[in-house]
Short mmCIF file of C-alpha atoms in Angstrom, two decimals:
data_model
loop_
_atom_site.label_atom_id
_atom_site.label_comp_id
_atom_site.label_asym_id
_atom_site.label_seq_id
_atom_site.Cartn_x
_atom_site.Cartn_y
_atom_site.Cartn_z
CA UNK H 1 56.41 103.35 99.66
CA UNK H 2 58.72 101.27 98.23
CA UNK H 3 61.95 101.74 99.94
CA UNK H 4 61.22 102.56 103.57
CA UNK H 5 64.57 102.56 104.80
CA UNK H 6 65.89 105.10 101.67
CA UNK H 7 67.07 108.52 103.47
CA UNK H 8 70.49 107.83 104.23
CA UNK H 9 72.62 109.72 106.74
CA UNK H 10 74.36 112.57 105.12
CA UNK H 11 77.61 113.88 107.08
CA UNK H 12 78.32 117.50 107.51
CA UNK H 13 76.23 118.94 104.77
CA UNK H 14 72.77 120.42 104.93
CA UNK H 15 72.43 119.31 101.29
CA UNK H 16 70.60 116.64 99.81
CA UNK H 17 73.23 114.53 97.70
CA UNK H 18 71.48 114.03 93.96
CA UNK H 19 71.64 110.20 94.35
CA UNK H 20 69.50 110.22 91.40
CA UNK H 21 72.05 111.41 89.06
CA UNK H 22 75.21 110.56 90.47
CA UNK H 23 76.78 109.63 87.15
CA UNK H 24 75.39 110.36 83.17
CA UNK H 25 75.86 106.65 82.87
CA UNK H 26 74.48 105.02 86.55
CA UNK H 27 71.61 107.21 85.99
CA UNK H 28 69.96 104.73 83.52
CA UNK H 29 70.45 101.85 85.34
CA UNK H 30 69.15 103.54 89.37
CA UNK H 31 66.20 101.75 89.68
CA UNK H 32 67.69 98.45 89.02
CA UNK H 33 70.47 99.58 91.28
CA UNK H 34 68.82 100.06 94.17
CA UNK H 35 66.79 97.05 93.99
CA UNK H 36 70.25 94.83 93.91
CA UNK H 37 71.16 97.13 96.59
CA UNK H 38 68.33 96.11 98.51
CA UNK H 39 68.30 92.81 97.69
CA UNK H 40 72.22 92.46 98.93
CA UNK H 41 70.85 93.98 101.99
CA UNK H 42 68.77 91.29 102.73
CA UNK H 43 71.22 88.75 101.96
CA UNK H 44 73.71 90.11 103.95
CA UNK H 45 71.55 91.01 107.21
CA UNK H 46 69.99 87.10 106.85
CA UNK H 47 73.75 85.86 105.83
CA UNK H 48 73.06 84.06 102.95
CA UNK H 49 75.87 86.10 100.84
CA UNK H 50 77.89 88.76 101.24
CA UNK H 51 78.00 90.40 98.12
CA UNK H 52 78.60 94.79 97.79
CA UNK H 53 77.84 97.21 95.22
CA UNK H 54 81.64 98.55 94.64
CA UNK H 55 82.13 102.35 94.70
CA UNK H 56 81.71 104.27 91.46
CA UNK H 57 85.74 105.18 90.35
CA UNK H 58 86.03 108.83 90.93
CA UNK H 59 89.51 110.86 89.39
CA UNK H 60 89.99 113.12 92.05
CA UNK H 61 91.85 116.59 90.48
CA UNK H 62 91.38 119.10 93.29
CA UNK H 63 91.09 118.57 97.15
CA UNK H 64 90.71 121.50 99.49
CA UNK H 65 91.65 120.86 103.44
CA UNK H 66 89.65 123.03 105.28
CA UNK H 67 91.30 123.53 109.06
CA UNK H 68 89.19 121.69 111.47
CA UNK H 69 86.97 119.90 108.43
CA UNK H 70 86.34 117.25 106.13
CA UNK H 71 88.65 117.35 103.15
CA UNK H 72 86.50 119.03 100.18
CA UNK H 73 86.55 117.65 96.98
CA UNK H 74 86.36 120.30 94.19
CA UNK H 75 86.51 118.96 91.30
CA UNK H 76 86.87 115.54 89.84
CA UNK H 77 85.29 113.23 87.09
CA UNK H 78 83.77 110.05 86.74
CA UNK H 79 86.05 107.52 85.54
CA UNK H 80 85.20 104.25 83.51
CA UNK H 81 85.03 100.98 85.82
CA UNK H 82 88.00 98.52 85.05
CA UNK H 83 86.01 95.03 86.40
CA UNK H 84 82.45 94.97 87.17
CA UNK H 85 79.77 96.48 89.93
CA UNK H 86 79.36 94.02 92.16
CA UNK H 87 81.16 91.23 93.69
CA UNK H 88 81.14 88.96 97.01
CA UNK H 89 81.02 85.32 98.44
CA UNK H 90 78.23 82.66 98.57
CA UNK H 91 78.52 79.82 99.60
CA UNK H 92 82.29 79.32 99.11
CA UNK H 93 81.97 80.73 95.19
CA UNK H 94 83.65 84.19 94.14
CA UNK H 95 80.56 86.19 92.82
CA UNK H 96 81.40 88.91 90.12
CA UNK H 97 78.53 90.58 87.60
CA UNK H 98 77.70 93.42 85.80
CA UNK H 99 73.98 94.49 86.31
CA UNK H 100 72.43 96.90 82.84
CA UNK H 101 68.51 97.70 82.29
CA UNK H 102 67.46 99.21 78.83
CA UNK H 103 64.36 100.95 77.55
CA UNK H 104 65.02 98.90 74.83
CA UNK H 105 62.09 96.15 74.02
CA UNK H 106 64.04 94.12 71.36
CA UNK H 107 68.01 93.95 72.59
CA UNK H 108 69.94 95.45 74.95
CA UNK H 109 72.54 97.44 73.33
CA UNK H 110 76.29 97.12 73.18
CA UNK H 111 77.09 100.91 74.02
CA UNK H 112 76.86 100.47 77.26
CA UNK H 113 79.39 97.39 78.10
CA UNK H 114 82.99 97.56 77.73
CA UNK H 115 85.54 95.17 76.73
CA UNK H 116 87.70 94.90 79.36
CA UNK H 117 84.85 94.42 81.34
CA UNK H 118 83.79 91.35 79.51
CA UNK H 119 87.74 90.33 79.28
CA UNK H 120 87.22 90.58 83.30
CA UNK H 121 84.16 88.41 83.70
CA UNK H 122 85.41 85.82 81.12
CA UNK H 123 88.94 85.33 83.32
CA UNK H 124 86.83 85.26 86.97
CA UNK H 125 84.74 82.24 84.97
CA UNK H 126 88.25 80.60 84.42
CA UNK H 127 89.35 80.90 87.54
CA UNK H 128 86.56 78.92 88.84
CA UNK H 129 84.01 81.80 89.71
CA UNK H 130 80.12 82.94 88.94
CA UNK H 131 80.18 85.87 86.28
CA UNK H 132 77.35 87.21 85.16
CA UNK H 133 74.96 89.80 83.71
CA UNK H 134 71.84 91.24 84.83
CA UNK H 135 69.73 92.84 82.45
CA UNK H 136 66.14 94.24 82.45
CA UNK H 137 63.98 95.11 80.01
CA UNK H 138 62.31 98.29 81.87
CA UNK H 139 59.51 98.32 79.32
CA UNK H 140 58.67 94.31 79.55
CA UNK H 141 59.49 94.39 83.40
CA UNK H 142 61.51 91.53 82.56
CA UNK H 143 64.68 90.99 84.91
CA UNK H 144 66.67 88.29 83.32
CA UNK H 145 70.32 86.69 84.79
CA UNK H 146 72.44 85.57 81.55
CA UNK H 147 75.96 83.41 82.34
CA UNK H 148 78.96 85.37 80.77
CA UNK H 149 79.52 82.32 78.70
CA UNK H 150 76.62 82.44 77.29
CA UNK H 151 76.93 86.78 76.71
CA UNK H 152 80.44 86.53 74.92
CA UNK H 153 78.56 83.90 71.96
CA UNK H 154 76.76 87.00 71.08
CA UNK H 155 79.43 89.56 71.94
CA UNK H 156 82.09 88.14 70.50
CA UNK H 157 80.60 88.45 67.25
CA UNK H 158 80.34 91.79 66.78
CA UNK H 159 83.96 92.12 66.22
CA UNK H 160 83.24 90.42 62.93
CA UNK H 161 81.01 92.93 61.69
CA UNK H 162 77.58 91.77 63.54
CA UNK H 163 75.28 92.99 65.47
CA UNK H 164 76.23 96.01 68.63
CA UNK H 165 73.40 94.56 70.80
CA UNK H 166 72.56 91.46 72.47
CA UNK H 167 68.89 90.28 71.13
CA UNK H 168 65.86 89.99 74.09
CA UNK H 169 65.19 86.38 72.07
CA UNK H 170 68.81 85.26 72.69
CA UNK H 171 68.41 86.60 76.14
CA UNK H 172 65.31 84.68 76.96
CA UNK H 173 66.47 81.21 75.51
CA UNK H 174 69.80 81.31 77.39
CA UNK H 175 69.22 83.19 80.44
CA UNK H 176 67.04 83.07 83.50
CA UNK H 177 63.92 85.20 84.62
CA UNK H 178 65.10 86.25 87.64
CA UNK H 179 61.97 86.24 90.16
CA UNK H 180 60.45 89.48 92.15
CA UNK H 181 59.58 88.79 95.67
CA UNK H 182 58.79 91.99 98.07
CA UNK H 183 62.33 91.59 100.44
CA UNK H 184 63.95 89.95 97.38
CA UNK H 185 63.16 92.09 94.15
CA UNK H 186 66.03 90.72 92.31
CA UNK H 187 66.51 87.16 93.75
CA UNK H 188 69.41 86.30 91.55
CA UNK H 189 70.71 83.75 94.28
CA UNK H 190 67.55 81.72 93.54
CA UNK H 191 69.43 80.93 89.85
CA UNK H 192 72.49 80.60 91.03
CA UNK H 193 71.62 77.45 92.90
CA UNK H 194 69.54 75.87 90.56
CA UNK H 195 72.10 76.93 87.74
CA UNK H 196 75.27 76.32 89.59
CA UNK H 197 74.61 74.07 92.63
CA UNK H 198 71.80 72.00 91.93
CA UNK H 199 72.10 70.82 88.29
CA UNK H 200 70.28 73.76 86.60
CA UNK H 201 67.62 73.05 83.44
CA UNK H 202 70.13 74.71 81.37
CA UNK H 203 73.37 72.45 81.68
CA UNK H 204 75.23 74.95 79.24
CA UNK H 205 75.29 77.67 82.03
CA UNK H 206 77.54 75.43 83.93
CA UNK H 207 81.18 77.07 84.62
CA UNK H 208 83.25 75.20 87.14
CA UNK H 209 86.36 73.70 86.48
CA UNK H 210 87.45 70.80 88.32
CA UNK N 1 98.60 116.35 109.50
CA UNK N 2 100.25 117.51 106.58
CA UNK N 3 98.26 118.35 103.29
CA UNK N 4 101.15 119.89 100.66
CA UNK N 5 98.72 120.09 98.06
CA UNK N 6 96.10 121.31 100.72
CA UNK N 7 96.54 125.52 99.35
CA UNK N 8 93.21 126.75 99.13
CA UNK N 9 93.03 128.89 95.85
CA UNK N 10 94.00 126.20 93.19
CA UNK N 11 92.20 127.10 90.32
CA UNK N 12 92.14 125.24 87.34
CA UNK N 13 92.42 121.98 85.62
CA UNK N 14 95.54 122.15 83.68
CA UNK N 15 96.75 120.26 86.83
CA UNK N 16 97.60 116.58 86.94
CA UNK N 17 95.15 114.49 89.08
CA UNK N 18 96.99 113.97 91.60
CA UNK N 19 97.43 110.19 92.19
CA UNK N 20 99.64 109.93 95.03
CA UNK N 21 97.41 111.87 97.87
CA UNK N 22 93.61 110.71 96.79
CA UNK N 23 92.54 110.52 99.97
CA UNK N 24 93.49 111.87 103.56
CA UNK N 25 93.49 107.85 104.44
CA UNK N 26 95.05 106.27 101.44
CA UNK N 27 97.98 108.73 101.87
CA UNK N 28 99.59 107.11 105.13
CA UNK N 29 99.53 103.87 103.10
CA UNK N 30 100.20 104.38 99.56
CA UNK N 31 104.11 103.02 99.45
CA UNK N 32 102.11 99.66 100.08
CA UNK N 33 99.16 100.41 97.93
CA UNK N 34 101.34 100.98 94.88
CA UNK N 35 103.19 97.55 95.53
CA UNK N 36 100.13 95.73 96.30
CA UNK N 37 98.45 97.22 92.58
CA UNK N 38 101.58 96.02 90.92
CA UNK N 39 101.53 92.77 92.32
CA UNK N 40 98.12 92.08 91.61
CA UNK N 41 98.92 93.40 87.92
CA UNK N 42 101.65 91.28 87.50
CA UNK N 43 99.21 88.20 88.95
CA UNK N 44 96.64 89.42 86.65
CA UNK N 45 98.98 88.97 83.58
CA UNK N 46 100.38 85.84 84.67
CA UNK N 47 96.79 84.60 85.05
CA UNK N 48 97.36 83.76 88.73
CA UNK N 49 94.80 85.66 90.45
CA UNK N 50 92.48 88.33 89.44
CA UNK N 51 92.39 90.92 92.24
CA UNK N 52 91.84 94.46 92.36
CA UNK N 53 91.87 97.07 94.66
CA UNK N 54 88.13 98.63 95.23
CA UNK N 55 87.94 102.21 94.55
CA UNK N 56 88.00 105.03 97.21
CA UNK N 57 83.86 105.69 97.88
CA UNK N 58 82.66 108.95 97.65
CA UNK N 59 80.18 111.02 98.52
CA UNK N 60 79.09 112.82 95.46
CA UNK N 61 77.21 116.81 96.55
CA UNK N 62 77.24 118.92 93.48
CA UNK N 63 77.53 117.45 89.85
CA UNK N 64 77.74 120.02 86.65
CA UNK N 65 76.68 118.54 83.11
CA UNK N 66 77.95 121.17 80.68
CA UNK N 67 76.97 120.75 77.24
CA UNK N 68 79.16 118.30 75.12
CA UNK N 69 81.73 117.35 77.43
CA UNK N 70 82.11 115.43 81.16
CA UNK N 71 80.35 115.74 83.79
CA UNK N 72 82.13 117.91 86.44
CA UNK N 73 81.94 117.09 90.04
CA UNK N 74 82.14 120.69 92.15
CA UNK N 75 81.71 119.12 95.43
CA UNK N 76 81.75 115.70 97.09
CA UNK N 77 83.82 114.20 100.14
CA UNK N 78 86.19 111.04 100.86
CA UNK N 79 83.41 108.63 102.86
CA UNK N 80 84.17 105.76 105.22
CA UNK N 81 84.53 102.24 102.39
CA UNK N 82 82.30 99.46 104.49
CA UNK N 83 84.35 96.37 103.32
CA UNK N 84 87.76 96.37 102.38
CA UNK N 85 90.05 97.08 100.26
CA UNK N 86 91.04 94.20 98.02
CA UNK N 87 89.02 91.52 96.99
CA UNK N 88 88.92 88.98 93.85
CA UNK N 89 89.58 85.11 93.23
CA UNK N 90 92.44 82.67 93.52
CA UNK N 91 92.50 79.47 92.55
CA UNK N 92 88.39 79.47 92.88
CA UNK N 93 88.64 80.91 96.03
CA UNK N 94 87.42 84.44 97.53
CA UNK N 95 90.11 86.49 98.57
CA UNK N 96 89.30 89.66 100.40
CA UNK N 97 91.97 91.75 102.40
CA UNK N 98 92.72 95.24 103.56
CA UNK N 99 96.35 96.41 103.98
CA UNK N 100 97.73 98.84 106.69
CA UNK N 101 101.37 100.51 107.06
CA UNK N 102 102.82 102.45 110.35
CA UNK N 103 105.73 103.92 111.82
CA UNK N 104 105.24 102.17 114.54
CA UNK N 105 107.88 99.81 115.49
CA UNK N 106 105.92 97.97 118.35
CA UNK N 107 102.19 97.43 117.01
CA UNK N 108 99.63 98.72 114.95
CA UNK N 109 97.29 100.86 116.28
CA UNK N 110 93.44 100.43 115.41
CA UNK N 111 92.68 103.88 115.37
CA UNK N 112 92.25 103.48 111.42
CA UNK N 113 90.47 99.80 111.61
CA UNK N 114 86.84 100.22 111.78
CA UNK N 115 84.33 97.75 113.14
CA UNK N 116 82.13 97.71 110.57
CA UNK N 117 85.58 96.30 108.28
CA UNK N 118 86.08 93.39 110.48
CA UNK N 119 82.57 92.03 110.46
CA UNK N 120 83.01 91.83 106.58
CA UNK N 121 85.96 90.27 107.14
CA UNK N 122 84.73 87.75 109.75
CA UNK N 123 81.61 87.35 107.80
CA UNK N 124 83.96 86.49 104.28
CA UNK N 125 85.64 83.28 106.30
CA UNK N 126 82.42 82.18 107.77
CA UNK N 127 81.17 82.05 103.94
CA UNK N 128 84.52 80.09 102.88
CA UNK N 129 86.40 83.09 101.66
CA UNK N 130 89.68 83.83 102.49
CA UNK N 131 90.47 86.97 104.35
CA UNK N 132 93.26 88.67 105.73
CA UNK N 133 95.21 91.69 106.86
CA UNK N 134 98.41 93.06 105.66
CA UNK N 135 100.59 94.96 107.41
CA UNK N 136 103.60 97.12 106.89
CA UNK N 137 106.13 97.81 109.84
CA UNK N 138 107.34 100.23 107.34
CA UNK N 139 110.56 101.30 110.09
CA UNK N 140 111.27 97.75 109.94
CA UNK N 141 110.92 96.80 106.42
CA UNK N 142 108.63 94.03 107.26
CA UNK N 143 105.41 93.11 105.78
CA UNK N 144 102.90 90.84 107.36
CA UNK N 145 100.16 88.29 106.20
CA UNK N 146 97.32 88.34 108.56
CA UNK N 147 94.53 86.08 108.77
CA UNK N 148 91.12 87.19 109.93
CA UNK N 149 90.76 84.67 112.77
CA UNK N 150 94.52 85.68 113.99
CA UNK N 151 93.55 89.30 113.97
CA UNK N 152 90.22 89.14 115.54
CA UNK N 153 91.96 87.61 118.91
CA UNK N 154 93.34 90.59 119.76
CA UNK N 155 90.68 93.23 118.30
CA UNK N 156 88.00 91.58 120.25
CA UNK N 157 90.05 91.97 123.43
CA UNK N 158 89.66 95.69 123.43
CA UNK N 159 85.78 96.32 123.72
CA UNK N 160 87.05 94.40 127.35
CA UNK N 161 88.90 97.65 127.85
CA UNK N 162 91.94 96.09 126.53
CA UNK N 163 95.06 97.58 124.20
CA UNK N 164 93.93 99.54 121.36
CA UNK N 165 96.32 98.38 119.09
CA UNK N 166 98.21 95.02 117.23
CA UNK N 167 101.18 94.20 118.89
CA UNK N 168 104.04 93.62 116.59
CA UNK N 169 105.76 90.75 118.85
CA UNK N 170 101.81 89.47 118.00
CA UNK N 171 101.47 89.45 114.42
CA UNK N 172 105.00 88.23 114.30
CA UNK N 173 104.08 85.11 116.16
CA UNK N 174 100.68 84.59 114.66
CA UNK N 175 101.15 86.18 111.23
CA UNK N 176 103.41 85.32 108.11
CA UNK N 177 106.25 87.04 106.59
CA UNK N 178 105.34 87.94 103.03
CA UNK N 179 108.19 87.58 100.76
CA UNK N 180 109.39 90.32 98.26
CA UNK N 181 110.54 90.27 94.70
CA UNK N 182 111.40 92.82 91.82
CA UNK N 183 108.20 91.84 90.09
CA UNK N 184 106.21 90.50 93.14
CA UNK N 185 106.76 93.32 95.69
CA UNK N 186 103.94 91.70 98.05
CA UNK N 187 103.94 88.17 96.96
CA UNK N 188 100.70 87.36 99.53
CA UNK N 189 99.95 84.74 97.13
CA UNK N 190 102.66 82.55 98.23
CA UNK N 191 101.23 82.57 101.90
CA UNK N 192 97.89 81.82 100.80
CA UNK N 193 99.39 78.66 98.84
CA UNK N 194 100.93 77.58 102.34
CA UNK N 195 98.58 78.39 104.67
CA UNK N 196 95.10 77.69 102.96
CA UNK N 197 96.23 75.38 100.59
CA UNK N 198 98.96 73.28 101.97
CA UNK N 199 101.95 73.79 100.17
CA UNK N 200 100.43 74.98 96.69
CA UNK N 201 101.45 74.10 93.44
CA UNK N 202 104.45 74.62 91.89
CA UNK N 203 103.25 74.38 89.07
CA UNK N 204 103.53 77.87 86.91
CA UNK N 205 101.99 77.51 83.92
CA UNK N 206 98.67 77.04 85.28
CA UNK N 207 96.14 76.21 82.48
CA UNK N 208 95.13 79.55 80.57
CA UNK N 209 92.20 79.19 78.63
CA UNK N 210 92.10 81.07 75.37
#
C-alpha cells in the first residue's frame, strides 16, 4: 500500500475522477507526480518548505449554471503550461522546476519540454532563484535533480542541428541522484542544501548572484 | 448571481472560450485580474520580476480522447485553489499574493477568503517570502497593498466572534496605496521596494543577463 492517504474527497459527484489520465501528457509522468506530491506533503506538514504542485491550465469553452448547483464545465481542453509545475519557498529561496520521467534508458527526450519553459527557468536563475529539473529514468529507477544551467548546455544545442534529447551520461555527470526514503521518495531538498547552501561537490551547480 | 452566458443548450464549439467569466469566482474580480496580468507582463519584459498568476484548479470528471485530435473534457468543475493566486520572484525574493475587489465602500468582506489561503500565506513570511493582499475598493478607485501580518490582525479577530470582514478605514491605515500607470496599472512592485526593501533602487536597467 503505497499511498495510504490516496482517496481524495470528491464533491458532489458519485463518480470517480480518472486521476490517472487527467491529461495525454501528465499521464506519463503520474507516478513521479504523486511521489513529489507526497513528498511536498511532508515538507509542508513538518514546515521545512512550502512548495505546491500548480494546477494543470484548463481553456474553459462551455460552462453550464445549474440553479441551486455547482457550475458544470462542459467542455474545455488542456492547454500548454507557460512556466513550470511546481514552485514555493525554502528557506528564504524562490523554488521553481519542472519534474519529467521517461521510459527511455539512454536520454530523456526533448519532445516533451518546451521553450518558453526553459526561457522561464533560465530568467528565475537570474533573478536569484533555484530552477531545476527532475527527471527519472522509470526503467533504471534512477531519480536524478539536474540545475537548469547545467540543462540549457545540452538544450541549447539543439538549435544548431544536435541532438532532441538530453543524454542519461550527461545527466549523471552533472546532476544529482536524488535519494528515496519511505516519507521522502523524492528528497530533492536534500540536494538543494548540499548544492546550494552548503558548498555542494559540484561547484558548477551554483546559481546565486550577489 | 448573474451568469449571462449561463443558457443551458449551448451546443457547439465554434464559440470563443470565453475569457472574461472562467470561473463563478474570478468573475467578481477580473477588472483587477486583467491589470494585475498586464503588469506582471510588462515586469516580465522589463526583466523586473517574473510573476504569474496560477491557473484556476479544476476538477477534471469525464475526459474524451478522439482519434487524432485533443483531448475533450465533457465534464469537470471550478474547485477551491489552496494557495493563492500570484506567486514568483523579485529581486531573489518570494513573492506570493492574492488580490480581491468589492463594491463595498466600507470593508471587505471575508466571505470569499478561505482559511486554508491564509495559512499559506502566513506560512510564506515565516519561510522569508513576501506575501500580501491586494485589494480593490473598486467604488472608490482605490487599490491597496496588504501585507500578511497587517491582514492577519483583523482575520484572526473573528474566530473570537468578531467582524467578518476588512474594514476599509483599516487597510487604509495599515495598508499602502498602490500607484497606477498606463503601463503599470498595479505597480505593487513599488511598495514592495519601500516596504521590504527600504527605499529600492532606482536603478532601471537592472543587469539582464543574455
Amino acid at each position: 500500500m503505497k499511498y495510504p492517504k490516496g482517496s481524495r474527497h470528491h464533491k458532489s459527484s458519485t463518480k470517480q475522477p480518472n486521476y490517472k489520465q487527467p491529461t495525454q501528457f501528465g499521464n506519463r509522468g503520474m507516478t513521479l507526480e504523486k511521489e513529489l506530491n507526497e513528498t511536498n506533503k511532508f515538507y509542508l506538514e513538518t514546515n521545512q518548505a512550502v512548495i505546491h504542485k500548480k494546477p494543470t491550465p484548463i481553456q474553459v469553452v462551455q460552462v453550464d449554471y445549474p440553479k441551486r448547483s455547482a457550475a458544470v464545465i462542459k467542455e474545455a481542453y488542456y492547454q500548454q503550461p507557460s512556466t513550470t509545475d511546481y514552485n514555493g519557498i525554502y528557506k528564504g529561496k524562490y523554488i521553481d522546476f519542472e519534474a519529467k520521467q521517461t521510459n527511455n534508458k539512454t536520454s530523456l527526450p526533448f519532445s516533451n519540454i518546451h521553450e518558453h519553459q526553459v526561457q522561464h527557468m533560465r530568467k528565475v536563475e537570474e533573478h536569484g532563484g533555484i530552477s531545476f529539473f527532475i527527471i527519472r529514468f522509470k526503467a533504471l529507477s534512477e531519480t536524478f535533480f539536474l540545475p537548469i544551467r547545467q540543462f540549457i548546455k545540452v538544450w541549447d544545442q539543439q538549435f544548431e542541428g544536435n541532438r532532441k534529447s538530453l543524454p542519461y551520461q550527461f545527466i549523471k555527470e552533472n546532476g544529482h541522484i536524488i535519494p528515496f526514503t519511505l516519507q521522502k521518495k523524492v528528497d530533492y531538498l536534500t540536494i538543494i542544501d548540499r548544492v546550494y547552501f552548503n558548498g555542494g561537490d559540484k561547484d558548477e551547480s551554483r546559481s546565486q548572484k550577489p
